[in-house]
Amino acid sequence: MKVAFFSTKPYDRRFFDEANKEFGHEITYFETRLTRQTLKLAEGFECACAFVNDQLEASVLIALAAQGTRLIALRCAGFNNVDIHSAKELGITVVRVPAYSPYAVAEHTVGLMLALNRKIYWANSRVKEGNFALDGLMGFDIRSSTVGLVGTGKIGECVASIMHGFGCRLLAHDKYRNSVCEEEYGVEYVSLDELFAQSDIVSLHCPLFTDTHHLINHDAIAKMKRGVMIINTSRGALIDSKAAVEGLKSGKIGYLGIDVYEEEEELFFEDKTFEIRTDDVFARLTTFPNVVITGHQAYFTQEAVARIAHTTLENITSYERGEELVNVVRAD
Ligand code: NAI
């Protein structure tokens, strides 16, 4: 099938070209994101392959449908950037990669916790400058702390498994209980308010939906322990960034580790070294000594990218052959 591939990086091409030896799709790579301004590039392609920050709102989907696009192949798990109801009305099928390596995201999550707690980023720069003083670097035993997981799906479960190894107390909040988390990792399900009140570390692993938008806002932060660590490797808009800045300024938030940011489309995945930063909230976040930010790289391991490539191309082949689409995104 002819595939217009948006938001391409050299590493995407490497992994997709390798995986495509098995599938033989006709891929045209575009570096640009898929937006209202760039959608013309997809003209004549039955499939558009998109990533986390491509913009697939209703107006874009209407134009894509008019140009002949019938399939949106997301090469990610989250689909918050696609207007699924409009896609359905337009007869556009949307497929995604629901699981490729929850371990990758979970391991990065724990990496952020450790980096913040033991101030590894500060310690490393100090040592490289010949400063071996330990002042300011004191951490806490994670073993003695309570970790609250918001969402215990595939990634939340992996985080639970790793944190269980640390020996800490695990709380969780989810619409559904995960029996593996309960039975194997001793996770205790509580209300969201209880999780906020009792956790030393709050880690977000639920999807971004209307009801989870700004889940971490002023009110939620007010319910947390003073000095709480908040980790978000899920989706940026789960956190009200302005409220987080206030929480950091007041000392209520003791540590913030984020791999995602609510306005990341204009920033992440590009080298902006010499560009003037216009996002004041993001700029403020980068000034705190107790904030660690990575640019949506939690998924970025060899194993994960190889599986993303394989599953995405397999989804396209299944659509082409009219087979049952196991990874279709439904509008309900
Ligand atoms: P999943 O679908 O397996 O699990 C999500 C869990 O969240 C489910 O158990 C669901 O019941 C729960 N949930 C839904 N609404 C909730 C709410 N209001 N409160 C508490 N729990 C709620 O998804 P998975 O694979 O674990 O991924 C989680 C999220 O991680 C994805 O939605 C995606 O946004 C993000 N992600 C981030 C990546 C990165 O590179 N930073 C890579 C992959 C995923």
mmCIF file of C-alpha atoms and ligand atoms in Angstrom:
data_model
loop_
_atom_site.group_PDB
_atom_site.id
_atom_site.type_symbol
_atom_site.label_atom_id
_atom_site.label_comp_id
_atom_site.label_asym_id
_atom_site.label_seq_id
_atom_site.Cartn_x
_atom_site.Cartn_y
_atom_site.Cartn_z
ATOM 1 C CA MET A 1 0.000 0.000 0.000
ATOM 2 C CA LYS A 2 1.154 3.589 -0.613
ATOM 3 C CA VAL A 3 1.992 5.118 2.747
ATOM 4 C CA ALA A 4 2.679 8.817 3.465
ATOM 5 C CA PHE A 5 4.907 8.705 6.525
ATOM 6 C CA PHE A 6 4.945 11.916 8.616
ATOM 7 C CA SER A 7 7.294 13.266 11.331
ATOM 8 C CA THR A 8 10.104 11.070 10.042
ATOM 9 C CA LYS A 9 13.511 10.906 11.688
ATOM 10 C CA PRO A 10 16.523 8.987 10.349
ATOM 11 C CA TYR A 11 16.041 6.335 13.060
ATOM 12 C CA ASP A 12 12.433 5.797 11.929
ATOM 13 C CA ARG A 13 13.582 5.169 8.351
ATOM 14 C CA ARG A 14 16.207 2.684 9.496
ATOM 15 C CA PHE A 15 13.760 0.595 11.514
ATOM 16 C CA PHE A 16 10.826 0.889 9.088
ATOM 17 C CA ASP A 17 12.932 0.090 6.015
ATOM 18 C CA GLU A 18 14.220 -3.005 7.776
ATOM 19 C CA ALA A 19 10.740 -4.152 8.858
ATOM 20 C CA ASN A 20 9.251 -3.322 5.450
ATOM 21 C CA LYS A 21 11.415 -5.990 3.786
ATOM 22 C CA GLU A 22 8.750 -8.402 5.084
ATOM 23 C CA PHE A 23 5.730 -6.301 4.042
ATOM 24 C CA GLY A 24 6.732 -4.468 0.850
ATOM 25 C CA HIS A 25 4.693 -1.277 1.315
ATOM 26 C CA GLU A 26 5.461 1.758 -0.830
ATOM 27 C CA ILE A 27 6.579 4.257 1.837
ATOM 28 C CA THR A 28 7.256 7.937 1.168
ATOM 29 C CA TYR A 29 8.924 9.616 4.128
ATOM 30 C CA PHE A 30 8.200 13.237 5.055
ATOM 31 C CA GLU A 31 10.149 15.012 7.770
ATOM 32 C CA THR A 32 7.353 17.433 8.517
ATOM 33 C CA ARG A 33 4.554 16.849 11.006
ATOM 34 C CA LEU A 34 1.073 16.168 9.640
ATOM 35 C CA THR A 35 -0.890 19.383 10.178
ATOM 36 C CA ARG A 36 -3.485 21.467 8.362
ATOM 37 C CA GLN A 37 -0.609 23.147 6.519
ATOM 38 C CA THR A 38 1.135 19.947 5.373
ATOM 39 C CA LEU A 39 -1.741 17.554 4.705
ATOM 40 C CA LYS A 40 -1.527 18.180 0.927
ATOM 41 C CA LEU A 41 1.569 15.963 0.951
ATOM 42 C CA ALA A 42 -0.695 12.993 1.672
ATOM 43 C CA GLU A 43 -2.694 13.476 -1.527
ATOM 44 C CA GLY A 44 -3.069 10.188 -3.386
ATOM 45 C CA PHE A 45 -1.883 8.073 -0.440
ATOM 46 C CA GLU A 46 -4.443 5.623 0.887
ATOM 47 C CA CYS A 47 -2.575 5.489 4.192
ATOM 48 C CA ALA A 48 -1.066 8.227 6.347
ATOM 49 C CA CYS A 49 1.327 7.034 9.044
ATOM 50 C CA ALA A 50 1.393 9.421 12.016
ATOM 51 C CA PHE A 51 3.108 9.861 15.372
ATOM 52 C CA VAL A 52 2.283 11.441 18.743
ATOM 53 C CA ASN A 53 2.400 15.103 17.757
ATOM 54 C CA ASP A 54 0.775 14.919 14.327
ATOM 55 C CA GLN A 55 -2.482 16.842 14.299
ATOM 56 C CA LEU A 56 -5.441 14.743 13.281
ATOM 57 C CA GLU A 57 -8.343 16.902 14.321
ATOM 58 C CA ALA A 58 -11.647 16.926 12.379
ATOM 59 C CA SER A 59 -10.673 19.547 9.774
ATOM 60 C CA VAL A 60 -7.479 17.646 8.888
ATOM 61 C CA LEU A 61 -9.351 14.342 8.644
ATOM 62 C CA ILE A 62 -12.018 15.879 6.376
ATOM 63 C CA ALA A 63 -9.317 17.138 4.005
ATOM 64 C CA LEU A 64 -7.418 13.844 4.131
ATOM 65 C CA ALA A 65 -10.584 11.884 3.339
ATOM 66 C CA ALA A 66 -11.275 14.190 0.373
ATOM 67 C CA GLN A 67 -7.748 13.479 -0.897
ATOM 68 C CA GLY A 68 -8.251 9.707 -0.735
ATOM 69 C CA THR A 69 -6.821 8.722 2.658
ATOM 70 C CA ARG A 70 -8.671 5.730 4.062
ATOM 71 C CA LEU A 71 -6.319 4.558 6.802
ATOM 72 C CA ILE A 72 -4.487 6.380 9.579
ATOM 73 C CA ALA A 73 -1.729 4.113 10.886
ATOM 74 C CA LEU A 74 -0.558 5.520 14.213
ATOM 75 C CA ARG A 75 2.895 4.327 15.174
ATOM 76 C CA CYS A 76 2.236 4.932 18.862
ATOM 77 C CA ALA A 77 -0.088 3.716 21.604
ATOM 78 C CA GLY A 78 -1.864 6.964 22.539
ATOM 79 C CA PHE A 79 -4.515 8.303 20.146
ATOM 80 C CA ASN A 80 -5.486 11.526 21.934
ATOM 81 C CA ASN A 81 -4.318 13.525 18.888
ATOM 82 C CA VAL A 82 -6.928 11.924 16.589
ATOM 83 C CA ASP A 83 -10.602 12.899 16.440
ATOM 84 C CA ILE A 84 -11.811 9.310 16.403
ATOM 85 C CA HIS A 85 -15.506 10.196 16.006
ATOM 86 C CA SER A 86 -14.824 12.309 12.907
ATOM 87 C CA ALA A 87 -12.644 9.539 11.474
ATOM 88 C CA LYS A 88 -15.519 7.090 11.897
ATOM 89 C CA GLU A 89 -18.011 9.440 10.237
ATOM 90 C CA LEU A 90 -15.611 9.935 7.326
ATOM 91 C CA GLY A 91 -15.019 6.205 6.893
ATOM 92 C CA ILE A 92 -11.350 6.505 7.862
ATOM 93 C CA THR A 93 -9.994 3.536 9.781
ATOM 94 C CA VAL A 94 -7.526 4.271 12.582
ATOM 95 C CA VAL A 95 -5.071 1.647 13.784
ATOM 96 C CA ARG A 96 -2.373 1.965 16.429
ATOM 97 C CA VAL A 97 0.375 0.044 18.227
ATOM 98 C CA PRO A 98 -1.202 -0.614 21.624
ATOM 99 C CA ALA A 99 1.824 -2.359 23.114
ATOM 100 C CA TYR A 100 5.389 -2.440 21.939
ATOM 101 C CA SER A 101 7.483 -2.331 25.059
ATOM 102 C CA PRO A 102 5.825 -1.242 28.265
ATOM 103 C CA TYR A 103 9.202 -2.086 29.827
ATOM 104 C CA ALA A 104 10.874 0.759 27.930
ATOM 105 C CA VAL A 105 8.467 3.359 29.331
ATOM 106 C CA ALA A 106 8.448 1.806 32.810
ATOM 107 C CA GLU A 107 12.256 1.700 32.974
ATOM 108 C CA HIS A 108 12.487 5.350 31.922
ATOM 109 C CA THR A 109 9.883 6.234 34.564
ATOM 110 C CA VAL A 110 12.011 4.663 37.279
ATOM 111 C CA GLY A 111 15.089 6.323 35.749
ATOM 112 C CA LEU A 112 13.443 9.713 36.298
ATOM 113 C CA MET A 113 12.610 8.809 39.905
ATOM 114 C CA LEU A 114 16.211 7.834 40.632
ATOM 115 C CA ALA A 115 17.710 10.786 38.776
ATOM 116 C CA LEU A 116 15.554 13.180 40.818
ATOM 117 C CA ASN A 117 15.902 11.475 44.174
ATOM 118 C CA ARG A 118 19.692 11.011 44.024
ATOM 119 C CA LYS A 119 20.252 14.159 41.911
ATOM 120 C CA ILE A 120 22.361 12.169 39.484
ATOM 121 C CA TYR A 121 22.316 14.980 36.884
ATOM 122 C CA TRP A 122 23.781 17.461 39.415
ATOM 123 C CA ALA A 123 26.255 14.981 40.840
ATOM 124 C CA ASN A 124 27.567 14.104 37.377
ATOM 125 C CA SER A 125 28.177 17.726 36.379
ATOM 126 C CA ARG A 126 29.785 18.491 39.741
ATOM 127 C CA VAL A 127 32.217 15.598 39.465
ATOM 128 C CA LYS A 128 33.127 16.576 35.908
ATOM 129 C CA GLU A 129 33.953 20.062 37.192
ATOM 130 C CA GLY A 130 36.110 18.662 39.989
ATOM 131 C CA ASN A 131 33.567 19.365 42.732
ATOM 132 C CA PHE A 132 33.224 16.284 44.907
ATOM 133 C CA ALA A 133 31.176 17.894 47.696
ATOM 134 C CA LEU A 134 27.972 16.091 48.673
ATOM 135 C CA ASP A 135 26.044 19.107 50.007
ATOM 136 C CA GLY A 136 22.569 19.220 48.530
ATOM 137 C CA LEU A 137 22.762 15.728 47.044
ATOM 138 C CA MET A 138 21.072 13.803 49.860
ATOM 139 C CA GLY A 139 18.244 11.550 48.716
ATOM 140 C CA PHE A 140 15.799 9.215 50.449
ATOM 141 C CA ASP A 141 15.391 5.439 50.466
ATOM 142 C CA ILE A 142 12.736 4.598 47.910
ATOM 143 C CA ARG A 143 12.224 1.384 49.884
ATOM 144 C CA SER A 144 10.775 3.423 52.767
ATOM 145 C CA SER A 145 8.391 5.396 50.586
ATOM 146 C CA THR A 146 4.869 5.027 49.251
ATOM 147 C CA VAL A 147 4.477 5.102 45.480
ATOM 148 C CA GLY A 148 1.075 5.890 43.949
ATOM 149 C CA LEU A 149 0.376 4.720 40.402
ATOM 150 C CA VAL A 150 -2.442 6.421 38.506
ATOM 151 C CA GLY A 151 -3.299 3.787 35.910
ATOM 152 C CA THR A 152 -2.258 0.145 36.150
ATOM 153 C CA GLY A 153 -2.501 -0.961 32.535
ATOM 154 C CA LYS A 154 0.489 -2.383 30.685
ATOM 155 C CA ILE A 155 2.980 0.334 31.682
ATOM 156 C CA GLY A 156 1.625 0.875 35.194
ATOM 157 C CA GLU A 157 1.905 -2.870 35.806
ATOM 158 C CA CYS A 158 5.568 -2.872 34.708
ATOM 159 C CA VAL A 159 6.309 0.086 36.986
ATOM 160 C CA ALA A 160 4.582 -1.809 39.824
ATOM 161 C CA SER A 161 6.777 -4.824 39.143
ATOM 162 C CA ILE A 162 9.995 -2.754 39.257
ATOM 163 C CA MET A 163 8.941 -0.762 42.321
ATOM 164 C CA HIS A 164 7.896 -3.979 44.078
ATOM 165 C CA GLY A 165 11.549 -4.976 43.679
ATOM 166 C CA PHE A 166 12.559 -1.803 45.534
ATOM 167 C CA GLY A 167 10.409 -2.978 48.435
ATOM 168 C CA CYS A 168 8.263 0.149 48.715
ATOM 169 C CA ARG A 169 4.555 0.372 49.511
ATOM 170 C CA LEU A 170 2.460 0.535 46.347
ATOM 171 C CA LEU A 171 -0.895 2.275 45.978
ATOM 172 C CA ALA A 172 -2.873 2.585 42.762
ATOM 173 C CA HIS A 173 -5.952 4.151 41.301
ATOM 174 C CA ASP A 174 -7.599 2.813 38.156
ATOM 175 C CA LYS A 175 -11.099 2.222 36.854
ATOM 176 C CA TYR A 176 -10.250 -1.474 36.746
ATOM 177 C CA ARG A 177 -8.209 -3.505 39.190
ATOM 178 C CA ASN A 178 -5.219 -5.381 37.802
ATOM 179 C CA SER A 179 -5.051 -8.752 39.562
ATOM 180 C CA VAL A 180 -1.333 -9.219 38.733
ATOM 181 C CA CYS A 181 -0.590 -5.909 40.451
ATOM 182 C CA GLU A 182 -2.653 -6.888 43.478
ATOM 183 C CA GLU A 183 -1.577 -10.497 43.833
ATOM 184 C CA GLU A 184 2.066 -10.379 42.703
ATOM 185 C CA TYR A 185 3.166 -6.863 43.607
ATOM 186 C CA GLY A 186 0.979 -6.148 46.634
ATOM 187 C CA VAL A 187 -0.642 -3.088 45.061
ATOM 188 C CA GLU A 188 -3.465 -1.609 47.151
ATOM 189 C CA TYR A 189 -6.237 0.148 45.191
ATOM 190 C CA VAL A 190 -7.430 3.405 46.758
ATOM 191 C CA SER A 191 -9.385 6.483 45.719
ATOM 192 C CA LEU A 192 -7.480 9.173 43.839
ATOM 193 C CA ASP A 193 -7.698 11.496 46.860
ATOM 194 C CA GLU A 194 -6.249 8.822 49.128
ATOM 195 C CA LEU A 195 -3.473 8.143 46.639
ATOM 196 C CA PHE A 196 -2.609 11.843 46.554
ATOM 197 C CA ALA A 197 -2.715 12.121 50.356
ATOM 198 C CA GLN A 198 -0.510 9.104 51.055
ATOM 199 C CA SER A 199 2.038 8.940 48.229
ATOM 200 C CA ASP A 200 5.617 10.205 48.380
ATOM 201 C CA ILE A 201 5.859 9.567 44.641
ATOM 202 C CA VAL A 202 2.891 9.939 42.267
ATOM 203 C CA SER A 203 3.477 8.387 38.843
ATOM 204 C CA LEU A 204 1.013 8.846 35.971
ATOM 205 C CA HIS A 205 0.217 5.936 33.645
ATOM 206 C CA CYS A 206 -3.333 6.602 32.476
ATOM 207 C CA PRO A 207 -4.244 7.817 28.966
ATOM 208 C CA LEU A 208 -5.150 11.403 28.157
ATOM 209 C CA PHE A 209 -8.921 11.641 27.806
ATOM 210 C CA THR A 210 -11.313 14.514 28.510
ATOM 211 C CA ASP A 211 -11.756 13.244 32.074
ATOM 212 C CA THR A 212 -8.010 12.966 32.716
ATOM 213 C CA HIS A 213 -7.061 16.345 31.185
ATOM 214 C CA HIS A 214 -5.287 18.351 33.945
ATOM 215 C CA LEU A 215 -5.812 15.485 36.392
ATOM 216 C CA ILE A 216 -2.914 17.065 38.281
ATOM 217 C CA ASN A 217 -4.170 20.610 38.869
ATOM 218 C CA HIS A 218 -4.123 23.071 41.803
ATOM 219 C CA ASP A 219 -6.701 21.058 43.747
ATOM 220 C CA ALA A 220 -4.916 17.744 43.234
ATOM 221 C CA ILE A 221 -1.538 19.215 44.212
ATOM 222 C CA ALA A 222 -3.109 20.714 47.351
ATOM 223 C CA LYS A 223 -4.155 17.196 48.413
ATOM 224 C CA MET A 224 -0.604 15.806 48.101
ATOM 225 C CA LYS A 225 2.142 15.516 50.703
ATOM 226 C CA ARG A 226 4.518 18.447 50.984
ATOM 227 C CA GLY A 227 7.636 17.636 48.949
ATOM 228 C CA VAL A 228 5.881 15.029 46.778
ATOM 229 C CA MET A 229 7.622 13.683 43.679
ATOM 230 C CA ILE A 230 5.440 13.720 40.545
ATOM 231 C CA ILE A 231 6.425 11.699 37.481
ATOM 232 C CA ASN A 232 4.664 11.901 34.126
ATOM 233 C CA THR A 233 5.726 9.650 31.258
ATOM 234 C CA SER A 234 2.179 9.366 29.921
ATOM 235 C CA ARG A 235 0.802 12.472 28.192
ATOM 236 C CA GLY A 236 1.664 16.108 28.895
ATOM 237 C CA ALA A 237 -1.842 17.467 29.407
ATOM 238 C CA LEU A 238 -2.448 15.165 32.374
ATOM 239 C CA ILE A 239 -0.639 17.917 34.288
ATOM 240 C CA ASP A 240 -1.673 21.566 34.422
ATOM 241 C CA SER A 241 1.861 22.907 33.906
ATOM 242 C CA LYS A 242 1.084 26.328 35.381
ATOM 243 C CA ALA A 243 -0.218 24.662 38.546
ATOM 244 C CA ALA A 244 2.957 22.556 38.630
ATOM 245 C CA VAL A 245 5.093 25.710 38.440
ATOM 246 C CA GLU A 246 3.144 27.166 41.386
ATOM 247 C CA GLY A 247 3.524 23.904 43.298
ATOM 248 C CA LEU A 248 7.278 23.922 42.708
ATOM 249 C CA LYS A 249 7.609 27.574 43.735
ATOM 250 C CA SER A 250 5.778 26.948 47.015
ATOM 251 C CA GLY A 251 7.773 23.797 47.763
ATOM 252 C CA LYS A 252 4.631 21.652 47.772
ATOM 253 C CA ILE A 253 6.092 19.708 44.848
ATOM 254 C CA GLY A 254 9.558 18.539 45.863
ATOM 255 C CA TYR A 255 10.490 16.897 42.579
ATOM 256 C CA LEU A 256 9.013 16.822 39.091
ATOM 257 C CA GLY A 257 10.083 14.381 36.378
ATOM 258 C CA ILE A 258 8.392 14.679 32.997
ATOM 259 C CA ASP A 259 8.956 13.004 29.653
ATOM 260 C CA VAL A 260 5.908 14.707 28.159
ATOM 261 C CA TYR A 261 4.655 18.277 28.184
ATOM 262 C CA GLU A 262 1.245 19.665 27.261
ATOM 263 C CA GLU A 263 2.603 21.997 24.577
ATOM 264 C CA GLU A 264 5.319 19.624 23.384
ATOM 265 C CA GLU A 265 4.293 19.663 19.690
ATOM 266 C CA GLU A 266 6.143 22.928 19.165
ATOM 267 C CA LEU A 267 9.271 21.740 20.982
ATOM 268 C CA PHE A 268 10.016 18.072 21.125
ATOM 269 C CA PHE A 269 11.896 15.895 18.627
ATOM 270 C CA GLU A 270 13.708 18.879 17.050
ATOM 271 C CA ASP A 271 17.002 20.625 17.765
ATOM 272 C CA LYS A 272 15.957 24.090 18.948
ATOM 273 C CA THR A 273 19.334 25.087 20.401
ATOM 274 C CA PHE A 274 19.496 28.397 18.577
ATOM 275 C CA GLU A 275 15.800 29.251 18.656
ATOM 276 C CA ILE A 276 14.289 31.787 21.030
ATOM 277 C CA ARG A 277 12.086 29.982 23.566
ATOM 278 C CA THR A 278 8.610 31.483 23.508
ATOM 279 C CA ASP A 279 6.889 29.087 25.910
ATOM 280 C CA ASP A 280 7.327 30.842 29.263
ATOM 281 C CA VAL A 281 5.842 28.019 31.304
ATOM 282 C CA PHE A 282 8.248 25.488 29.816
ATOM 283 C CA ALA A 283 11.135 27.934 30.206
ATOM 284 C CA ARG A 284 10.221 28.383 33.899
ATOM 285 C CA LEU A 285 10.096 24.608 34.405
ATOM 286 C CA THR A 286 13.653 24.304 33.085
ATOM 287 C CA THR A 287 14.920 26.723 35.764
ATOM 288 C CA PHE A 288 14.036 24.566 38.782
ATOM 289 C CA PRO A 289 16.881 22.490 40.204
ATOM 290 C CA ASN A 290 14.406 19.772 41.195
ATOM 291 C CA VAL A 291 12.854 19.268 37.753
ATOM 292 C CA VAL A 292 14.106 16.751 35.204
ATOM 293 C CA ILE A 293 12.671 16.883 31.704
ATOM 294 C CA THR A 294 13.248 14.479 28.845
ATOM 295 C CA GLY A 295 11.777 15.032 25.376
ATOM 296 C CA HIS A 296 9.316 12.145 24.935
ATOM 297 C CA GLN A 297 11.985 9.468 24.847
ATOM 298 C CA ALA A 298 10.553 6.956 27.310
ATOM 299 C CA TYR A 299 9.541 4.667 24.434
ATOM 300 C CA PHE A 300 12.876 5.039 22.679
ATOM 301 C CA THR A 301 14.671 1.696 22.925
ATOM 302 C CA GLN A 302 15.815 -0.548 20.091
ATOM 303 C CA GLU A 303 13.311 -3.230 21.039
ATOM 304 C CA ALA A 304 10.394 -0.780 21.226
ATOM 305 C CA VAL A 305 11.127 0.979 17.926
ATOM 306 C CA ALA A 306 11.591 -2.364 16.124
ATOM 307 C CA ARG A 307 8.224 -3.572 17.441
ATOM 308 C CA ILE A 308 6.537 -0.287 16.564
ATOM 309 C CA ALA A 309 7.796 -0.641 12.977
ATOM 310 C CA HIS A 310 6.706 -4.259 12.658
ATOM 311 C CA THR A 311 3.240 -3.805 14.191
ATOM 312 C CA THR A 312 2.519 -0.611 12.224
ATOM 313 C CA LEU A 313 3.343 -2.277 8.905
ATOM 314 C CA GLU A 314 1.473 -5.426 9.907
ATOM 315 C CA ASN A 315 -1.599 -3.291 10.739
ATOM 316 C CA ILE A 316 -1.403 -1.740 7.244
ATOM 317 C CA THR A 317 -1.110 -5.168 5.606
ATOM 318 C CA SER A 318 -4.101 -6.482 7.567
ATOM 319 C CA TYR A 319 -6.167 -3.507 6.397
ATOM 320 C CA GLU A 320 -5.048 -4.022 2.789
ATOM 321 C CA ARG A 321 -6.050 -7.688 2.908
ATOM 322 C CA GLY A 322 -9.394 -6.938 4.542
ATOM 323 C CA GLU A 323 -8.468 -9.010 7.594
ATOM 324 C CA GLU A 324 -9.800 -8.422 11.088
ATOM 325 C CA LEU A 325 -7.999 -5.394 12.540
ATOM 326 C CA VAL A 326 -6.875 -6.340 16.022
ATOM 327 C CA ASN A 327 -5.353 -2.917 16.673
ATOM 328 C CA VAL A 328 -8.180 -0.746 15.381
ATOM 329 C CA VAL A 329 -9.144 2.288 17.490
ATOM 330 C CA ARG A 330 -12.892 2.292 18.079
ATOM 331 C CA ALA A 331 -15.003 5.398 18.523
ATOM 332 C CA ASP A 332 -16.713 4.447 21.772
HETATM 333 P P1 NAI B 1 -3.087 0.863 28.936
HETATM 334 O O1 NAI B 1 -4.292 1.126 28.127
HETATM 335 O O2 NAI B 1 -2.541 -0.533 29.002
HETATM 336 O O3 NAI B 1 -3.332 1.335 30.461
HETATM 337 C C1 NAI B 1 -3.936 2.537 30.805
HETATM 338 C C2 NAI B 1 -4.635 2.331 32.146
HETATM 339 O O4 NAI B 1 -5.144 3.587 32.581
HETATM 340 C C3 NAI B 1 -5.814 1.363 32.061
HETATM 341 O O5 NAI B 1 -5.702 0.369 33.075
HETATM 342 C C4 NAI B 1 -7.021 2.263 32.286
HETATM 343 O O6 NAI B 1 -8.102 1.593 32.935
HETATM 344 C C5 NAI B 1 -6.414 3.333 33.163
HETATM 345 N N1 NAI B 1 -7.212 4.545 33.245
HETATM 346 C C6 NAI B 1 -8.009 5.106 32.311
HETATM 347 N N2 NAI B 1 -8.579 6.218 32.800
HETATM 348 C C7 NAI B 1 -8.127 6.353 34.068
HETATM 349 C C8 NAI B 1 -8.358 7.317 35.095
HETATM 350 N N3 NAI B 1 -9.205 8.354 34.913
HETATM 351 N N4 NAI B 1 -7.709 7.151 36.265
HETATM 352 C C9 NAI B 1 -6.874 6.114 36.482
HETATM 353 N N5 NAI B 1 -6.638 5.168 35.535
HETATM 354 C C10 NAI B 1 -7.254 5.299 34.352
HETATM 355 O O7 NAI B 1 -1.979 1.882 28.425
HETATM 356 P P2 NAI B 1 -0.403 1.784 28.613
HETATM 357 O O8 NAI B 1 0.188 0.995 27.501
HETATM 358 O O9 NAI B 1 -0.099 1.377 29.999
HETATM 359 O O10 NAI B 1 0.004 3.305 28.376
HETATM 360 C C11 NAI B 1 -0.359 4.320 29.283
HETATM 361 C C12 NAI B 1 -0.096 5.671 28.621
HETATM 362 O O11 NAI B 1 1.322 5.841 28.473
HETATM 363 C C13 NAI B 1 -0.636 5.786 27.192
HETATM 364 O O12 NAI B 1 -1.953 6.230 27.191
HETATM 365 C C14 NAI B 1 0.293 6.803 26.562
HETATM 366 O O13 NAI B 1 -0.321 8.065 26.661
HETATM 367 C C15 NAI B 1 1.541 6.761 27.426
HETATM 368 N N6 NAI B 1 2.729 6.355 26.677
HETATM 369 C C16 NAI B 1 3.835 7.173 26.720
HETATM 370 C C17 NAI B 1 4.982 6.832 26.044
HETATM 371 C C18 NAI B 1 6.239 7.676 26.091
HETATM 372 O O14 NAI B 1 7.167 7.465 25.289
HETATM 373 N N7 NAI B 1 6.347 8.635 26.985
HETATM 374 C C19 NAI B 1 5.031 5.608 25.218
HETATM 375 C C20 NAI B 1 3.843 4.801 25.292
HETATM 376 C C21 NAI B 1 2.728 5.180 25.986
#
